[in-house]
CSV table of N, CA, C and O in Angstrom, one decimal:
chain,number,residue,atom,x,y,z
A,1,UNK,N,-33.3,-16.3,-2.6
A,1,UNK,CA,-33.3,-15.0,-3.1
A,1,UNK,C,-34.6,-14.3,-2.8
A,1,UNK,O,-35.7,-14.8,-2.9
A,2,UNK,N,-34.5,-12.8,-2.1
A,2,UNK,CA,-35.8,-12.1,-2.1
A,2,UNK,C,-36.5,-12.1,-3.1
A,2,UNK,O,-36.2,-12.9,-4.0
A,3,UNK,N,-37.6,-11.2,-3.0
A,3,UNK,CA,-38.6,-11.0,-4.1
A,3,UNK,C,-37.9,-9.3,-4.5
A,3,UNK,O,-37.2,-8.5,-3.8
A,4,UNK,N,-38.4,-9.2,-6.0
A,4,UNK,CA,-37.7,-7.7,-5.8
A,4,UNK,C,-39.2,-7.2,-5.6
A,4,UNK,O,-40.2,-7.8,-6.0
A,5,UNK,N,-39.0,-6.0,-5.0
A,5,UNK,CA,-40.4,-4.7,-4.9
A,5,UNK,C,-40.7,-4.5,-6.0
A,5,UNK,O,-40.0,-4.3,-7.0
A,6,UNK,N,-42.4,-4.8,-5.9
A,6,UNK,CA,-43.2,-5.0,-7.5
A,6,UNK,C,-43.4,-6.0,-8.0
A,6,UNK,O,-44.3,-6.3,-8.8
A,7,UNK,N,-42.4,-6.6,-7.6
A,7,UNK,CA,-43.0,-8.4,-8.1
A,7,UNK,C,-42.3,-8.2,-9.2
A,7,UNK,O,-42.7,-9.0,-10.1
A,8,UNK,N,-41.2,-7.3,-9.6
A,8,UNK,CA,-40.5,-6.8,-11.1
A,8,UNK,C,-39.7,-7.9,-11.5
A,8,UNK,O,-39.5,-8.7,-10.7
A,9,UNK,N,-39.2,-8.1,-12.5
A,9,UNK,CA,-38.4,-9.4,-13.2
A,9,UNK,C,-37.0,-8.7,-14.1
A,9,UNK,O,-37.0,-8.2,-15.2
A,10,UNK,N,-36.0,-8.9,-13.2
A,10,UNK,CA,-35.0,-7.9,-13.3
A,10,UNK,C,-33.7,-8.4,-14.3
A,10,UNK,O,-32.9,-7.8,-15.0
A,11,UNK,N,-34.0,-10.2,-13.8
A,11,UNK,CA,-33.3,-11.1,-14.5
A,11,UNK,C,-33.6,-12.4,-15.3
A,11,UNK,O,-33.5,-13.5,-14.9
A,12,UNK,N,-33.9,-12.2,-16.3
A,12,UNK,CA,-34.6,-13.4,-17.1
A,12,UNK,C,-34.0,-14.5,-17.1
A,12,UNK,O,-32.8,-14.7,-17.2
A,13,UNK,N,-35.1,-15.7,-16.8
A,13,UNK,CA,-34.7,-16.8,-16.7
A,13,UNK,C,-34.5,-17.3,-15.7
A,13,UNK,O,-34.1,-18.4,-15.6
A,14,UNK,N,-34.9,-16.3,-13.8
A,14,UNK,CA,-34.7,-16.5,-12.6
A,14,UNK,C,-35.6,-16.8,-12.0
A,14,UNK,O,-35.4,-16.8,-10.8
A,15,UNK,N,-36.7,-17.1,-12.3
A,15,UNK,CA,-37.9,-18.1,-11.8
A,15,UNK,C,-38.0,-19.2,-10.8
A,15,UNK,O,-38.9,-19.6,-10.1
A,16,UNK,N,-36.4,-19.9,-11.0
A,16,UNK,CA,-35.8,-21.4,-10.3
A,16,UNK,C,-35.1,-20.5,-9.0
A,16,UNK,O,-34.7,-21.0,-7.9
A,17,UNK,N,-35.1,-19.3,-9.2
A,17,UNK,CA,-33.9,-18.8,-8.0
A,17,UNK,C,-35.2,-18.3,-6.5
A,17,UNK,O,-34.8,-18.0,-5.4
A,18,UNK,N,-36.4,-18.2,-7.0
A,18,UNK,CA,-37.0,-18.1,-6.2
A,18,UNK,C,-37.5,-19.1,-5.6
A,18,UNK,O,-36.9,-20.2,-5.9
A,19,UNK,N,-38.5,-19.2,-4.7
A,19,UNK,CA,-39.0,-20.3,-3.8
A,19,UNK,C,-40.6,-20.0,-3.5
A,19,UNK,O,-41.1,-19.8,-2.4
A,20,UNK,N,-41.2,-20.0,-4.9
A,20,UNK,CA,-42.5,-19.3,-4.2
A,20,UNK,C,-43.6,-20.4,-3.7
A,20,UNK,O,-44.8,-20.1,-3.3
A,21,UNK,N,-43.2,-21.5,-3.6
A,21,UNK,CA,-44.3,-22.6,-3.0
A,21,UNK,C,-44.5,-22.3,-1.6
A,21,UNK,O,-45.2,-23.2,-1.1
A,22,UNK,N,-44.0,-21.1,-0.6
A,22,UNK,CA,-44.4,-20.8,0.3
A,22,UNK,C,-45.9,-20.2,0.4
A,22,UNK,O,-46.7,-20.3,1.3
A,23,UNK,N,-46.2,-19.2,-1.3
A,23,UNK,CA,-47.5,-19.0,-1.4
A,23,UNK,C,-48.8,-19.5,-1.1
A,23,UNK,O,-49.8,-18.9,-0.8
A,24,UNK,N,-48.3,-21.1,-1.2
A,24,UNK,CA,-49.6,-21.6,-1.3
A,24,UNK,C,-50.5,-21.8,0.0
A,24,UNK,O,-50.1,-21.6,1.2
A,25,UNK,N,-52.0,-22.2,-0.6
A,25,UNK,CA,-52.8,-22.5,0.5
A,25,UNK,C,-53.2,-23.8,0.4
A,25,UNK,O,-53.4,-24.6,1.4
A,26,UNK,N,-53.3,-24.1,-0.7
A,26,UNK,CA,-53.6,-25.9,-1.0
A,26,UNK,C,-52.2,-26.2,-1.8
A,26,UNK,O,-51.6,-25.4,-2.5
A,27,UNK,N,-51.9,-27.6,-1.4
A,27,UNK,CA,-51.2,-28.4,-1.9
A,27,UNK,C,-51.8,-29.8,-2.4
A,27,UNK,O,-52.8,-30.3,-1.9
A,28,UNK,N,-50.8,-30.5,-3.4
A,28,UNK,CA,-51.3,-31.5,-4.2
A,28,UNK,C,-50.5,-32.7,-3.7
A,28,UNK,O,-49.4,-32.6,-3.2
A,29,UNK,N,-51.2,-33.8,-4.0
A,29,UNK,CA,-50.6,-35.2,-3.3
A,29,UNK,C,-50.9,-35.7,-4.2
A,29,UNK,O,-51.9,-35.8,-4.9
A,30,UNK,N,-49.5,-36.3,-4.5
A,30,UNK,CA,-49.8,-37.1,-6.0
A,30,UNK,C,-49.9,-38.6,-5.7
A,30,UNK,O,-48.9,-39.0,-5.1
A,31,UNK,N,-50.9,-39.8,-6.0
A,31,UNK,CA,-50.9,-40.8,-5.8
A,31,UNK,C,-50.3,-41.7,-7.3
A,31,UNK,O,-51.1,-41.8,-8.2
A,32,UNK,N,-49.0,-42.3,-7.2
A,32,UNK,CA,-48.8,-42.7,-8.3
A,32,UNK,C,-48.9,-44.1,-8.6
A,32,UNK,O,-48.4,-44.6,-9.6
A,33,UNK,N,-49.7,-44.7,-7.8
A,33,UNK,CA,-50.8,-45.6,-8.5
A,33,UNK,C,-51.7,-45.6,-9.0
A,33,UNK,O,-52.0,-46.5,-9.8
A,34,UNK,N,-52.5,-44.6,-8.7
A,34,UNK,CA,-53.5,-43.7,-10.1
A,34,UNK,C,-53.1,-43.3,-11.1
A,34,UNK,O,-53.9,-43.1,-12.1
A,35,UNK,N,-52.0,-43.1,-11.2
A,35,UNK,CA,-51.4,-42.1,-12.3
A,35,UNK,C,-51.2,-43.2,-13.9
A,35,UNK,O,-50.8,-44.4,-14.1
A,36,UNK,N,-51.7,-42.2,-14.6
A,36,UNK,CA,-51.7,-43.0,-16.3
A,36,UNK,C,-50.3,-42.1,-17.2
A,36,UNK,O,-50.0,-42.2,-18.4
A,37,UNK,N,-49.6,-41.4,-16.3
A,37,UNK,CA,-48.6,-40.9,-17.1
A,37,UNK,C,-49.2,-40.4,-18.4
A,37,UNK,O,-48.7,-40.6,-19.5
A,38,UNK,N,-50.3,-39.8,-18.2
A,38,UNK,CA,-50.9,-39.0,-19.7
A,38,UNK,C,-50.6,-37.9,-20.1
A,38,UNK,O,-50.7,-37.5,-21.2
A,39,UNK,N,-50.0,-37.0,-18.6
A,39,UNK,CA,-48.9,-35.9,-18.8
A,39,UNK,C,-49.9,-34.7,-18.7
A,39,UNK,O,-49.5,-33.5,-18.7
A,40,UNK,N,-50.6,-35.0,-18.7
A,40,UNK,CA,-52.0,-33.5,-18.9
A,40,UNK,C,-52.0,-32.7,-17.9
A,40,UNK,O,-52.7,-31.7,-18.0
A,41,UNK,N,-50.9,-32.9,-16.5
A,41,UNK,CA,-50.8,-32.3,-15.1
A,41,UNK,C,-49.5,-31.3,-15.7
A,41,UNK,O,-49.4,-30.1,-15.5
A,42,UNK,N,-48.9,-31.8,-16.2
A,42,UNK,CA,-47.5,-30.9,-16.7
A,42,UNK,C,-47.8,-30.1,-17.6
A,42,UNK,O,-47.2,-29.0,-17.9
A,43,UNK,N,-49.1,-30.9,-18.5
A,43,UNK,CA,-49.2,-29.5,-19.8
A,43,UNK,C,-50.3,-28.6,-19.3
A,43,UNK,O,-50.8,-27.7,-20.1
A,44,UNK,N,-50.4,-28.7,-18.8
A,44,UNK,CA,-51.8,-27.4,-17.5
A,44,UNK,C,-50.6,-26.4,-15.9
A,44,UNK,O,-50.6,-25.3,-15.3
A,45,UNK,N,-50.3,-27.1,-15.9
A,45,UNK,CA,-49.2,-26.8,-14.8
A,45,UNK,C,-48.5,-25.5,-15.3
A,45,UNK,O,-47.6,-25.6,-16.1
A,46,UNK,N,-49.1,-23.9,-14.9
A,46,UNK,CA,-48.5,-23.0,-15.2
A,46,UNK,C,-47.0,-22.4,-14.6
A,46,UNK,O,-46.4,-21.3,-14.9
A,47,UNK,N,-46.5,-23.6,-13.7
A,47,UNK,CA,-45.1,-23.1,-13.1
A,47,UNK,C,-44.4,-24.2,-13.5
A,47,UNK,O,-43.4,-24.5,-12.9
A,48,UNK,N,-44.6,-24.7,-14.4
A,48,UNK,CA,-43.6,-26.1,-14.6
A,48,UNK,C,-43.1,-26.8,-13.0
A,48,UNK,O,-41.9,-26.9,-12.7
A,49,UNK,N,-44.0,-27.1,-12.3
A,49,UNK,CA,-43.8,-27.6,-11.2
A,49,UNK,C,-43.8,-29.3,-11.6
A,49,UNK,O,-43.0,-29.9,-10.8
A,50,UNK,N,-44.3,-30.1,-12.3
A,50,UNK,CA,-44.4,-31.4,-13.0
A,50,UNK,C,-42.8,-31.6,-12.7
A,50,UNK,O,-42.0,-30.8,-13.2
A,51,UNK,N,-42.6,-32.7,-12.0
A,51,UNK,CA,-41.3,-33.7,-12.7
A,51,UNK,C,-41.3,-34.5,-13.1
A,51,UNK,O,-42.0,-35.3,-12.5
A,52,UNK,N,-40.7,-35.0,-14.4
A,52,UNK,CA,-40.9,-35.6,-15.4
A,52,UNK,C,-39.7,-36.5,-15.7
A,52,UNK,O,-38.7,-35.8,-15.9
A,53,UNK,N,-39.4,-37.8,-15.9
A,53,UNK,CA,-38.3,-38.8,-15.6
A,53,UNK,C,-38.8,-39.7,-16.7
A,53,UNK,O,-39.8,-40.3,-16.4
A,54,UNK,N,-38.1,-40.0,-18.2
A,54,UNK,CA,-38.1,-41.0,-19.1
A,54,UNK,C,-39.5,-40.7,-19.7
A,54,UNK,O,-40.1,-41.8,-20.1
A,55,UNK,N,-40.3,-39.5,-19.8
A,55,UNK,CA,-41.5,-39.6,-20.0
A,55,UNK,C,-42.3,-40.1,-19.1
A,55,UNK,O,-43.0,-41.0,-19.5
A,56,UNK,N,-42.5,-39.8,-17.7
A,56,UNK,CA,-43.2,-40.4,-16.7
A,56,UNK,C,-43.3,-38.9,-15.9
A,56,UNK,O,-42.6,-38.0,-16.0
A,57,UNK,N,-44.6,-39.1,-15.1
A,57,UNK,CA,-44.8,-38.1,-14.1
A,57,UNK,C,-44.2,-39.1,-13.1
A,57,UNK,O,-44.3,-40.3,-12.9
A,58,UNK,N,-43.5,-37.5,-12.4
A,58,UNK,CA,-42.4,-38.4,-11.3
A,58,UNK,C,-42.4,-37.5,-10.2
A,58,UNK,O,-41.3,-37.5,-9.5
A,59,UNK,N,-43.3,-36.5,-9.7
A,59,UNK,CA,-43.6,-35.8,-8.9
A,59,UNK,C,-43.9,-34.6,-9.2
A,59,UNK,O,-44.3,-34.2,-10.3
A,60,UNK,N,-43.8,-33.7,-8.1
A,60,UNK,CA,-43.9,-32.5,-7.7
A,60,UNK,C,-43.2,-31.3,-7.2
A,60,UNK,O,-43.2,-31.0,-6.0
A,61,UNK,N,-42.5,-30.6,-8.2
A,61,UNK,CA,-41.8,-29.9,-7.0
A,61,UNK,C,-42.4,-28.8,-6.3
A,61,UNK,O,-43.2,-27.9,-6.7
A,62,UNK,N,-42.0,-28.9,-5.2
A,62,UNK,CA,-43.0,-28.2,-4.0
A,62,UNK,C,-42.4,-26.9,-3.5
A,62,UNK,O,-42.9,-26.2,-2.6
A,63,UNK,N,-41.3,-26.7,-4.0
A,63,UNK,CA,-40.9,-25.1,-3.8
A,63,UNK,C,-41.3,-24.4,-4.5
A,63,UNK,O,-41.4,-23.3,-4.1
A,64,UNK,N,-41.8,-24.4,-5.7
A,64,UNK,CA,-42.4,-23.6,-6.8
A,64,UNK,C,-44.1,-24.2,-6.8
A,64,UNK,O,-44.7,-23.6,-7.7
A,65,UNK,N,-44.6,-24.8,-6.4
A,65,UNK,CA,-45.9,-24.8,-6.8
A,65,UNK,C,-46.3,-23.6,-5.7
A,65,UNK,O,-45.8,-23.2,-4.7
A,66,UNK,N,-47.5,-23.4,-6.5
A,66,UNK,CA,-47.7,-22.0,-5.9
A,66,UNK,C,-49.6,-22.3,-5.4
A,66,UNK,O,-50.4,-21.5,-5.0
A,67,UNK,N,-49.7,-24.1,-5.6
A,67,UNK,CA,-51.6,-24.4,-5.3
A,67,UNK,C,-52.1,-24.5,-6.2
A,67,UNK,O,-52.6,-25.6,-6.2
A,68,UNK,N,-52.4,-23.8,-7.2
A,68,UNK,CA,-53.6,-23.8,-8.2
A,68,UNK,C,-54.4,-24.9,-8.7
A,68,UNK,O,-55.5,-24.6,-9.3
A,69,UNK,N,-54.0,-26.2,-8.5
A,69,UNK,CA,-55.0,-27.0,-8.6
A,69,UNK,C,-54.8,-27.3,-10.2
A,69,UNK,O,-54.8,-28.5,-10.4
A,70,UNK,N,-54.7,-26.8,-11.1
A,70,UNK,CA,-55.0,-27.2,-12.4
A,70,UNK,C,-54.0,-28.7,-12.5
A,70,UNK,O,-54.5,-29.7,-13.0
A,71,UNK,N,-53.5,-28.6,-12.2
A,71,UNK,CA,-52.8,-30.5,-12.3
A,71,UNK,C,-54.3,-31.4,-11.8
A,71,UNK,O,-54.9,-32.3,-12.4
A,72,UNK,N,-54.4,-30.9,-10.7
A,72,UNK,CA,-55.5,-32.0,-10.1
A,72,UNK,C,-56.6,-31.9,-10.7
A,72,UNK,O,-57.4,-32.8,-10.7
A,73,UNK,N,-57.0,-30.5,-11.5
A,73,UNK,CA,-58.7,-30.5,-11.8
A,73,UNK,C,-58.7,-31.2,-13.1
A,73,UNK,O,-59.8,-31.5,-13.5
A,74,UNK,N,-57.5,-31.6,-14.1
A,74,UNK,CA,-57.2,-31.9,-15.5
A,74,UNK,C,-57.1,-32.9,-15.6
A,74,UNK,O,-57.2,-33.2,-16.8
A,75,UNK,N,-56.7,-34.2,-14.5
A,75,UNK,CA,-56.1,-35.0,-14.1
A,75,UNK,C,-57.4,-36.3,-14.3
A,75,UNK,O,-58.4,-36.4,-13.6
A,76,UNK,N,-57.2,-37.0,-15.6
A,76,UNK,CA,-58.1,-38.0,-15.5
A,76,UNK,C,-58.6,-38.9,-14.7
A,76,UNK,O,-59.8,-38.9,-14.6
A,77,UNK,N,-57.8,-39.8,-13.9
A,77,UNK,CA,-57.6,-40.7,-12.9
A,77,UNK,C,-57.5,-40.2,-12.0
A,77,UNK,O,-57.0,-41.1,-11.2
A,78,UNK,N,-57.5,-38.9,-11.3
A,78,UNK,CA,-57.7,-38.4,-10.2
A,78,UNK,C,-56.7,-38.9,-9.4
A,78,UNK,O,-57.0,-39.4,-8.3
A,79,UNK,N,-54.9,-38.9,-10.0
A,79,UNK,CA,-54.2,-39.4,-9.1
A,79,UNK,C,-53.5,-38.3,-8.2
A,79,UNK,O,-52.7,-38.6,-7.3
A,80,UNK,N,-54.1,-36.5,-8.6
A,80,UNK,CA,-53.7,-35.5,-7.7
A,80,UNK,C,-54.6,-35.3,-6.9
A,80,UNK,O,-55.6,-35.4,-7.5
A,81,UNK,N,-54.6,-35.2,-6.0
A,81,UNK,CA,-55.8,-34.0,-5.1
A,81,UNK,C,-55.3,-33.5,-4.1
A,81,UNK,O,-54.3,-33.7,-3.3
A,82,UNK,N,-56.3,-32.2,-4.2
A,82,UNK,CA,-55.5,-30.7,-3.5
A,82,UNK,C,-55.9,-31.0,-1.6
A,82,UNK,O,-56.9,-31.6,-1.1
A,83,UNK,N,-54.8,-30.3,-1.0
A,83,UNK,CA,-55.2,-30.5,0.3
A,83,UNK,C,-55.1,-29.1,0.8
A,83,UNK,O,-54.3,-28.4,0.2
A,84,UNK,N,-55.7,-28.7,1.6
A,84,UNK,CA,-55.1,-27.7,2.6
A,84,UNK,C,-54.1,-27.3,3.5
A,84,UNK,O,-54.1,-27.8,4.6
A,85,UNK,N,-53.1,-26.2,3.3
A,85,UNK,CA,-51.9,-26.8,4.3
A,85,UNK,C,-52.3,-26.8,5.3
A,85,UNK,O,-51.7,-27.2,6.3
């Protein structure tokens, strides 16, 4: 789905129909052998990009992250870190 002109929000609840992880400039690499499943990447994660399986961080989705790093800067065990595309 395009963007509409203005960046306007025409249809509530269409967030998923877009694809804006083209935005980014950094991307995050999740190492899930670091990971403590403490969840603090999903509750900082302003796109609900966090996937989440039985209560477990279980990736990334990478069509909607849009970079910002807050998963990784929040991230106790440093199991995200941001890369450059």
């Amino acid at each position: 789905m395009s963007l509409v002109p203005g960046g306007r929000v025409i249809e509530p609840g269409s967030a998923l129909k877009f694809l804006t992880g083209d935005w980014r400039s950094f991307r995050p690499v999740y190492d899930d052998k670091k990971c403590s499943h403490c969840m603090l990447c999903w509750m900082y994660c302003p796109d609900e990009t966090i996937l989440v399986k039985d209560g477990k961080m279980n990736g990334i989705m990478m069509t909607h992250c849009k970079g910002c790093g807050l998963c990784a800067k929040h991230c106790p065990k440093k199991a995200i870190t941001m890369i450059q595309e």
